Coordinates of C-alpha atoms in Angstrom, one line a residue:
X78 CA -38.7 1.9 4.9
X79 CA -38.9 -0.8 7.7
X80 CA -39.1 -4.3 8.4
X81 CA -42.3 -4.7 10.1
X82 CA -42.0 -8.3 10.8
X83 CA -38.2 -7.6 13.2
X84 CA -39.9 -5.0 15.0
X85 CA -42.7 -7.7 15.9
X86 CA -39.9 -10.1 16.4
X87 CA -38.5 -8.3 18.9
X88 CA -41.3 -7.6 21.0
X89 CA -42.4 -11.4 21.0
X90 CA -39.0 -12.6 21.7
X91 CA -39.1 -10.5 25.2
X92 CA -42.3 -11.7 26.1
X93 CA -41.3 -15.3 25.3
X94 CA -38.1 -14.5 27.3
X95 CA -37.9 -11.6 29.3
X96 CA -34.4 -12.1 29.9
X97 CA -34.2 -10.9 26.3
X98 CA -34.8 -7.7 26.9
X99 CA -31.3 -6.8 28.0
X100 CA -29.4 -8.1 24.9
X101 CA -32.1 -6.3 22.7
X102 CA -32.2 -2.7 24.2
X103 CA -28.1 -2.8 24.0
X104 CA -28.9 -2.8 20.3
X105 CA -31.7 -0.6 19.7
X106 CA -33.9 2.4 21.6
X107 CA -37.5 3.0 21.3
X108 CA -36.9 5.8 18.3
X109 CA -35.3 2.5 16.1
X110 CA -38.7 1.4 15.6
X111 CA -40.8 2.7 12.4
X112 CA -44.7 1.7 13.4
X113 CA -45.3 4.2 16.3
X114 CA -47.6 1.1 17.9
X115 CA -44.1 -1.1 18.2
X116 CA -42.5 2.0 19.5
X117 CA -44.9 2.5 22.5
X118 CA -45.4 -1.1 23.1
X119 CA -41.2 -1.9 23.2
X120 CA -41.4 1.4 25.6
X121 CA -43.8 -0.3 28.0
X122 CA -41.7 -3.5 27.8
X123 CA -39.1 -1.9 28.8
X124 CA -40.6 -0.5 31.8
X125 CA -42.0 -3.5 32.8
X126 CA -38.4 -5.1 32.8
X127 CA -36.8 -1.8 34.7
X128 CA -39.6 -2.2 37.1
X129 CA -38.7 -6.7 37.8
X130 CA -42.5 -7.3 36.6
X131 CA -42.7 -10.4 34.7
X132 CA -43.4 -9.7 30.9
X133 CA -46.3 -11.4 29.0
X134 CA -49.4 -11.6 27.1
X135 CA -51.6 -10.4 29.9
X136 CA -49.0 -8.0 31.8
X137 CA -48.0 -6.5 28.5
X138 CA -51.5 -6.2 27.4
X139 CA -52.2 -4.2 30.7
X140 CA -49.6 -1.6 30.2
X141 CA -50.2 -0.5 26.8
X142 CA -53.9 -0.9 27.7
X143 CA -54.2 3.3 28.2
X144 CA -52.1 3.6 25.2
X145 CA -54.8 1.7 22.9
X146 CA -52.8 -1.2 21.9
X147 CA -53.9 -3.6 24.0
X148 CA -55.0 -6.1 20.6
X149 CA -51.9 -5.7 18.8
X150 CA -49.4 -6.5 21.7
X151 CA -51.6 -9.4 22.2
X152 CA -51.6 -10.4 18.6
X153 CA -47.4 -10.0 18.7
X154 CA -47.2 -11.8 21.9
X155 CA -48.7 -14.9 19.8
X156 CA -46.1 -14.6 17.3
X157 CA -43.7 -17.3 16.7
X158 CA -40.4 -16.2 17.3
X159 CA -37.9 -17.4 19.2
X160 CA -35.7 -14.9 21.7
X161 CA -32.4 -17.1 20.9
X162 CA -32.3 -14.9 17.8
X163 CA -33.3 -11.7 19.6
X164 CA -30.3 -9.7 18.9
X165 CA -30.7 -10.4 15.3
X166 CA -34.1 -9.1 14.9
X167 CA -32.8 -6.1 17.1
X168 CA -30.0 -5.5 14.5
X169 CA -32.1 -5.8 11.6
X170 CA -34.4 -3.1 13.0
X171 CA -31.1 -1.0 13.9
X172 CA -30.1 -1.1 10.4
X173 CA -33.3 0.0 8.8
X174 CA -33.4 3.1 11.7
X175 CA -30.1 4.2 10.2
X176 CA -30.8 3.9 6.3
X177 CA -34.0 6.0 7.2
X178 CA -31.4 8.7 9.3
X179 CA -29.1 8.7 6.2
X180 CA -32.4 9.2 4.0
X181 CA -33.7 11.8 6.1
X182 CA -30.0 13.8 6.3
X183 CA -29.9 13.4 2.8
X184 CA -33.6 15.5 2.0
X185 CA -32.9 18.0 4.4
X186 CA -29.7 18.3 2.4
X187 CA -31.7 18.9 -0.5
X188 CA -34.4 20.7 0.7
X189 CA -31.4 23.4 1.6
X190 CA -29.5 23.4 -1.4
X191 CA -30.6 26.5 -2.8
X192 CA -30.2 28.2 0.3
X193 CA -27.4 27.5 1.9
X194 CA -23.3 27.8 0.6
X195 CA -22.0 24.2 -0.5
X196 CA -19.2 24.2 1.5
X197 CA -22.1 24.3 4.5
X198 CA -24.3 22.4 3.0
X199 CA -21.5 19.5 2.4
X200 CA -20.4 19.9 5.9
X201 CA -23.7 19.9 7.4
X202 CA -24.8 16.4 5.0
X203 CA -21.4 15.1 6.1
X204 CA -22.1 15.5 9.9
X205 CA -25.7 14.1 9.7
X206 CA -24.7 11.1 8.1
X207 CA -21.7 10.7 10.7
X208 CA -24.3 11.0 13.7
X209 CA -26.8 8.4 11.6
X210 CA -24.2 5.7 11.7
X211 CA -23.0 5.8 15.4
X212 CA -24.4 2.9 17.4
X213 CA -26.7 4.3 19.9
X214 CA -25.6 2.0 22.8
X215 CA -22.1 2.4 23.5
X216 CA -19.6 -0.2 24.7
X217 CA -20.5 -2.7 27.2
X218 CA -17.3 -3.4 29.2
X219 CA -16.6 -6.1 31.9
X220 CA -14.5 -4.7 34.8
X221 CA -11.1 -6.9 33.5
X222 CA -11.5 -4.6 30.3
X223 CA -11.7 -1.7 32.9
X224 CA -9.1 -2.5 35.0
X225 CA -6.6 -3.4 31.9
X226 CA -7.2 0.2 30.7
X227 CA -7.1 2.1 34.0
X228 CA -3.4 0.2 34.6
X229 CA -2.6 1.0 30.2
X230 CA -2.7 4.9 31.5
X231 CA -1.1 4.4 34.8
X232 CA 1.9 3.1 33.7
X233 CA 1.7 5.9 30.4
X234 CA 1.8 8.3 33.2
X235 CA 5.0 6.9 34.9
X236 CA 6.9 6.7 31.6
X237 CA 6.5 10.2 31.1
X238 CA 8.6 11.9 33.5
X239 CA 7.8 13.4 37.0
X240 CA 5.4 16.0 35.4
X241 CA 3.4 13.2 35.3
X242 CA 1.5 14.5 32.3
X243 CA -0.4 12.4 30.2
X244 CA -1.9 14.8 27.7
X245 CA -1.2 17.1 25.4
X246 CA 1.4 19.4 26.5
X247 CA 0.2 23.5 26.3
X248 CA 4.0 24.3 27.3
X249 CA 2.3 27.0 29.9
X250 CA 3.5 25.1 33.3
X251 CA 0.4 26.7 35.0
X252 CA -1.9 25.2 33.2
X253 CA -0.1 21.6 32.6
X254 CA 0.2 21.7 35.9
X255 CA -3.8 22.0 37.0
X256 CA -4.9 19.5 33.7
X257 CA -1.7 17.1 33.1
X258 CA -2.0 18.4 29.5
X259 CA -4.9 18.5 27.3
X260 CA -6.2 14.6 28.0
X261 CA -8.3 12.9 25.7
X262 CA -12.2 12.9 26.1
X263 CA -12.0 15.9 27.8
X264 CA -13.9 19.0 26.7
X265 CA -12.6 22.3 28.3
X266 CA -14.0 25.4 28.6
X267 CA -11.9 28.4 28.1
X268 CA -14.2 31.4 29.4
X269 CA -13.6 35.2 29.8
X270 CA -14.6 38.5 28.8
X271 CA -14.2 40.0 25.7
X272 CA -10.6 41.7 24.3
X273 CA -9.2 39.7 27.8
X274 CA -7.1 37.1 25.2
X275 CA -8.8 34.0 25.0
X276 CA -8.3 33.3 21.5
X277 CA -4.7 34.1 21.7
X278 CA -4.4 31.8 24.8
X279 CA -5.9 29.1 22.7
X280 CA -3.9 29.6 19.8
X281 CA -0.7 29.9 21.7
X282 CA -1.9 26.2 23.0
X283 CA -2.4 24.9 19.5
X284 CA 1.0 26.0 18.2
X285 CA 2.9 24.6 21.4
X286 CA 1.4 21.1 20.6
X287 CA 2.2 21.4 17.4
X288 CA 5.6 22.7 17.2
X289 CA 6.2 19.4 19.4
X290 CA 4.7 17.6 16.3
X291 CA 0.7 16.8 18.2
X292 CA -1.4 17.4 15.2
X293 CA -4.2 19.4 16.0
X294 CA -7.8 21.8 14.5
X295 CA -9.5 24.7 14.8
X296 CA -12.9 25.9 14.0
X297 CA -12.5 29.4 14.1
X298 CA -16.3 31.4 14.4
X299 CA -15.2 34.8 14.4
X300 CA -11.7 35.5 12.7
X301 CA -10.6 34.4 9.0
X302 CA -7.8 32.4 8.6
X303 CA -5.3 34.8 7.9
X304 CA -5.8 36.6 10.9
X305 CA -5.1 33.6 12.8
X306 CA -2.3 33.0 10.7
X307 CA -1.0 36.6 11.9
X308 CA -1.7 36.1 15.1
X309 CA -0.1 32.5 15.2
X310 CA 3.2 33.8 14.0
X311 CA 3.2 37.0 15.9
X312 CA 3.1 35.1 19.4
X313 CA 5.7 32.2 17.5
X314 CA 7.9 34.9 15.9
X315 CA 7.6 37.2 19.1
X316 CA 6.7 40.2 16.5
X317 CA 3.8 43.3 16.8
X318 CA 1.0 41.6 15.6
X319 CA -0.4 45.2 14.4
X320 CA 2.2 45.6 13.0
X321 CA 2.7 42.7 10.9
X322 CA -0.8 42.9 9.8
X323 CA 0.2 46.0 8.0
X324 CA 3.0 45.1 6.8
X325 CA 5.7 46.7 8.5
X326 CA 9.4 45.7 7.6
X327 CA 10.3 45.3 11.5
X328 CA 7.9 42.6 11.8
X329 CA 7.7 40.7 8.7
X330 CA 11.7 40.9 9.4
X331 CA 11.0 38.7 12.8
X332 CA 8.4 36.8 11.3
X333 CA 11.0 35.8 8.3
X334 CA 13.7 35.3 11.2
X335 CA 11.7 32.9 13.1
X336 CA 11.1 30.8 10.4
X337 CA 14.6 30.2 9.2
X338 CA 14.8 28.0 12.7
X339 CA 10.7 26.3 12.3
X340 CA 9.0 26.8 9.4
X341 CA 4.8 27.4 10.2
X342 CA 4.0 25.5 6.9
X343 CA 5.0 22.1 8.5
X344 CA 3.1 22.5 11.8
X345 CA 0.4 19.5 11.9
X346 CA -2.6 22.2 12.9
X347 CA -5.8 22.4 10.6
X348 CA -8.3 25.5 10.0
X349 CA -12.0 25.7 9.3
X350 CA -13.3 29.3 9.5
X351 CA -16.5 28.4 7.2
X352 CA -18.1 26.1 9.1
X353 CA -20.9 27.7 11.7
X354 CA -23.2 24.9 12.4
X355 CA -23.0 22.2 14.7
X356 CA -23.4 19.2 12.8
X357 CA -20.7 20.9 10.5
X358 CA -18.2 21.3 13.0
X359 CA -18.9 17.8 14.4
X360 CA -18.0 16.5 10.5
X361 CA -14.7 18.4 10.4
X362 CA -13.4 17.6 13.7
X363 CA -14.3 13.8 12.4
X364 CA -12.6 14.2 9.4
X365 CA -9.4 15.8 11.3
X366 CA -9.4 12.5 13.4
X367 CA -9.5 10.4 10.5
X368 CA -7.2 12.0 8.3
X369 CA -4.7 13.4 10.4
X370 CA -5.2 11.8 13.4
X371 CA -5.9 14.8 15.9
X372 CA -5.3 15.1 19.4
X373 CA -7.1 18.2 20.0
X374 CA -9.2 20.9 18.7
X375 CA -10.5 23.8 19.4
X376 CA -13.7 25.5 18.6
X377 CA -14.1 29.4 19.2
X378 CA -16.5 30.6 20.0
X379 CA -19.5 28.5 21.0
X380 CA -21.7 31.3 21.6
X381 CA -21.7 31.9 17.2
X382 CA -22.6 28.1 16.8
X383 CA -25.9 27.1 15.0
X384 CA -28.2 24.6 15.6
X385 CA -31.3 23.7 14.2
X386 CA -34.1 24.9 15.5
X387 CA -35.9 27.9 16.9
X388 CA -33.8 27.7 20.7
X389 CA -33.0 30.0 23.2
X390 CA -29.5 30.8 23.5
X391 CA -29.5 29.0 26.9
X392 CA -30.9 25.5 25.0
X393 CA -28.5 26.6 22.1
X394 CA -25.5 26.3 23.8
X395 CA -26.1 24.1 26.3
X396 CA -26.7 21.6 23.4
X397 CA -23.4 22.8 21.9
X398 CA -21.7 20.9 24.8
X399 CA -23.6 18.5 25.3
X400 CA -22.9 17.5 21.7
X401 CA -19.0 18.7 22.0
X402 CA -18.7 16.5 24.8
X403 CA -19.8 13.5 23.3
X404 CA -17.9 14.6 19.8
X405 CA -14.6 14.2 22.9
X406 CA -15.3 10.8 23.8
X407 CA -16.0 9.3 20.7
X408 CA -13.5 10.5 19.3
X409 CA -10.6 10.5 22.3
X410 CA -9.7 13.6 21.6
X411 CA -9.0 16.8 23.8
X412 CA -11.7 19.5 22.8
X413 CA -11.1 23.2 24.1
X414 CA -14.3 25.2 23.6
X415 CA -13.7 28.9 23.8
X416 CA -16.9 31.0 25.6
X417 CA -17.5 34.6 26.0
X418 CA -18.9 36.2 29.5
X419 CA -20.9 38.8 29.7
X420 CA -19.7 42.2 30.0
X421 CA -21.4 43.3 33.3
X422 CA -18.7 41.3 35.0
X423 CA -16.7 44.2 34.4
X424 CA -19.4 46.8 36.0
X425 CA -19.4 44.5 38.7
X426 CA -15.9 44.3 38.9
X427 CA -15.4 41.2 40.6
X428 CA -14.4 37.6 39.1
X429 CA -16.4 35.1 37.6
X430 CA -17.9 32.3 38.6
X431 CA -18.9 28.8 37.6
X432 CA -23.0 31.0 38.0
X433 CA -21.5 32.9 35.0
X434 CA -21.3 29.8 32.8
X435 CA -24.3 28.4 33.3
X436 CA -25.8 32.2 32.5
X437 CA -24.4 30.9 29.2
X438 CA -26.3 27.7 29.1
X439 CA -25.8 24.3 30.5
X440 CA -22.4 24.1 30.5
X441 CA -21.2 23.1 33.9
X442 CA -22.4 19.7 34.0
X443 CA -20.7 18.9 30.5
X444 CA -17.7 20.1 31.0
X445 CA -14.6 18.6 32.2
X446 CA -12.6 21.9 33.0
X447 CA -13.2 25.0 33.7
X448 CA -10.6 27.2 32.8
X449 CA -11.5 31.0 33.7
X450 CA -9.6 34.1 33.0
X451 CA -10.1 37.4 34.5
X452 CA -8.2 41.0 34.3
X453 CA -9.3 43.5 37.1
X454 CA -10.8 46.8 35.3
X455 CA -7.7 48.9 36.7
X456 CA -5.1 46.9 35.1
X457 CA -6.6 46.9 31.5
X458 CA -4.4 49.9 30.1
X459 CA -1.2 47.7 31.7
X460 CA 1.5 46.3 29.1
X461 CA 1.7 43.2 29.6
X462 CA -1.6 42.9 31.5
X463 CA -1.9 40.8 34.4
X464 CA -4.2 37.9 33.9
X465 CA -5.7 36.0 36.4
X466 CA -6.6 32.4 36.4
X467 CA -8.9 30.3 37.7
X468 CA -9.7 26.6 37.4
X469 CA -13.2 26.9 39.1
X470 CA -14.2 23.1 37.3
X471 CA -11.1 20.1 37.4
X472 CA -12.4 17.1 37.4
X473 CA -8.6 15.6 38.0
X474 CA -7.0 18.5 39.4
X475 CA -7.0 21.5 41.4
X476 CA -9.1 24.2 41.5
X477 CA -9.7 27.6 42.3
X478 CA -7.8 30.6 41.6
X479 CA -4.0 30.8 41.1
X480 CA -2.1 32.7 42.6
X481 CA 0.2 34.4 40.0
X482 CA -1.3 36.1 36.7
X483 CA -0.1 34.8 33.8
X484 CA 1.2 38.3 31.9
X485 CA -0.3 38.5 29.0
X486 CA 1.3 41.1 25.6
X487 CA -0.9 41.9 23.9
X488 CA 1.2 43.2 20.9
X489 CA 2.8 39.9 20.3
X490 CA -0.1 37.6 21.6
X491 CA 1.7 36.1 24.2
X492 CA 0.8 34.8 27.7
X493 CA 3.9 34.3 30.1
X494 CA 4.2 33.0 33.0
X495 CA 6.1 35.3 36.0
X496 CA 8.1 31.9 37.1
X497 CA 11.4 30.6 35.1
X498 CA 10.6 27.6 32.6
X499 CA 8.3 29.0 30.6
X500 CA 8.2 26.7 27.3
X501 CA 6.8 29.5 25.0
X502 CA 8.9 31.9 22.3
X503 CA 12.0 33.8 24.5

């Protein structure tokens, strides 16, 4: 499934004009091509280009000389095309690259469909055939285009108040304070401990942005959707979340209370607690934006996503963010990625560090933020427990290690913050 005579095309229109080359590769990469002869031959013209030699029959036939395809690149560079239609030929062999993506997404669908649960196996199909039709070259943009859109948020950020926030708003003043809100193409990394509250810190997020109307999702790993439910309404109704998991009349009386005044059902947030691999969760998150037009989402935790492949957990999740960071751009959307630390932190008794991330794969170069929570081992028994934060990654902000705790309770699955102003439940 290939057109062999555009692949040719395009090699002989950069050796005809070399000045070609530039408008084909913002089109296609080597992996477009089909024949694994026009693949390795396009790869030497491209170094040939990087490298200011002059492309031709003879210099061409040189580098692809050890390679054994010294005839054929000869043979192409005889060929009777014309590098005015370059970018033509290069789309043509685009478009076959991606019908043979969606073909091959498609039979490894199949090839799983006895195995795997269809709401997986749909996700998964979905997510393959999202990643088949992105362009593999983004956006070329002149510096007027850069400029325009650089001055577009500026003046976004003076209409907004002297906060000064151009993101999402968490309503936790601490932390709009460090990221401006939850800005989009970001991916943030929530890290800490287990039982230290990170999921309820990013829930509490989620239904801050969404009682303010922000429509938001989350791919939930590790809990079912009714105990997110619980806890959701637990921190917004300010009842024992225990407690209203086994339906006690004090707190299903406060849960029934809150809602009188803002009624959960209507929040814009979406749930996925199905979905475990990667390609799956890239799918929903898509379909959020499309449908609902999210702002943000938040996937927790990374550690429990799957990828293809026999990996290390090291490769594993570093290629969860590499992949989670892209999913942000493309989609201009805020993504908070929940991680877990080791527990020897806690034998060590002593905060972590951006080294503790990277323990947990690749992570630091990916990310935007680095948002860090920490309890010291004396103050776990405390109610509310003190939790520390640090943003020890801001690519726009400041960094380090705050100094007040946000108190975190535990029974209602609420952080607060020590100073007045707190935007969360009273």
């Amino acid at each position: 499934m290939f057109d062999e005579s555009a692949e040719r095309a395009v090699i002989a229109a950069a050796v005809f004009d070399d000045s070609a080359v530039v408008d084909i590769a913002s089109v296609i990469t080597p992996g477009d091509f089909y024949v694994s002869a026009h693949r390795a031959i396009w790869q030497r013209v491209v170094q040939l280009h990087a490298a200011g030699t002059p492309i031709d029959a003879v210099t061409l036939g040189d580098a692809v000389r050890d390679d054994g395809h010294t005839v054929l690149a000869g043979q192409i560079a005889l060929d009777a095309f014309t590098a005015a239609n370059a970018a033509s030929y290069a789309r043509i062999v685009s478009d076959w690259s991606r019908r043979r993506a969606v073909v091959a997404a498609c039979q490894q669908a199949i090839a799983g469909a006895t195995s795997s649960e269809p709401g997986e196996l749909i996700a998964d199909l979905a997510g393959r055939i999202e990643a088949a039709g992105e362009q593999a070259i983004g956006e070329s943009l002149d510096m007027h285009t850069v400029m325009t859109r650089l001055m577009g948020e500026i003046e976004q950020a003076s209409q907004t108040g002297d906060d000064g926030l151009v993101g999402v708003r968490t309503r936790i003043p601490m932390i709009d304070g460090a990221l401006g809100g939850l800005c989009p193409t970001r991916l943030i990394v929530l890290a800490a401990r287990p039982s230290i509250g990170k999921t309820a810190l990013s829930l509490q997020i989620a239904v801050n942005a969404a009682r303010d109307g922000v429509p938001g999702g989350i791919c939930s790993l590790e809990m079912g959707e009714t105990e997110l439910a619980a806890r959701m309404n637990a921190y917004h109704a300010g009842a024992n979340f225990t407690r209203l998991m086994r339906g006690r009349s004090d707190a299903l009386d406060r849960m029934v209370s809150a809602w009188r005044s803002d009624q959960p059902g209507t929040w814009p947030l979406h749930l996925d607690v199905d979905t475990y691999g990667l390609a799956g969760i890239e799918a929903r998150i898509t379909s959020w934006k499309r449908r609902h037009g999210i702002r943000f989402a938040i996937v927790d935790h990374i550690g429990l996503v799957e990828v293809e492949g026999d990996k290390s957990p090291y490769d594993r999740v570093s290629l969860v963010s590499r992949r989670l960071k892209k999913l942000a751009k493309r989609l201009d959307i805020a993504i908070i990625a929940v991680a877990q630390l080791n527990r020897a932190l806690e034998k060590e008794r002593r905060k972590p560090t951006l080294a503790d991330l990277r323990d947990s794969g690749n992570i630091e170069q990916d990310i935007d933020i680095g948002m860090f929570l920490h309890v010291d081992p004396d103050d776990m028994d405390a109610q509310p427990v003190p939790v520390q934060v640090g943003f020890l990654k801001n690519r726009t902000g400041r960094r380090g290690w705050q100094r007040e705790a946000l108190m975190f309770d535990g029974q209602c699955q609420t952080f607060r913050e020590q100073a007045v102003g707190y935007g969360g439940p009273s």
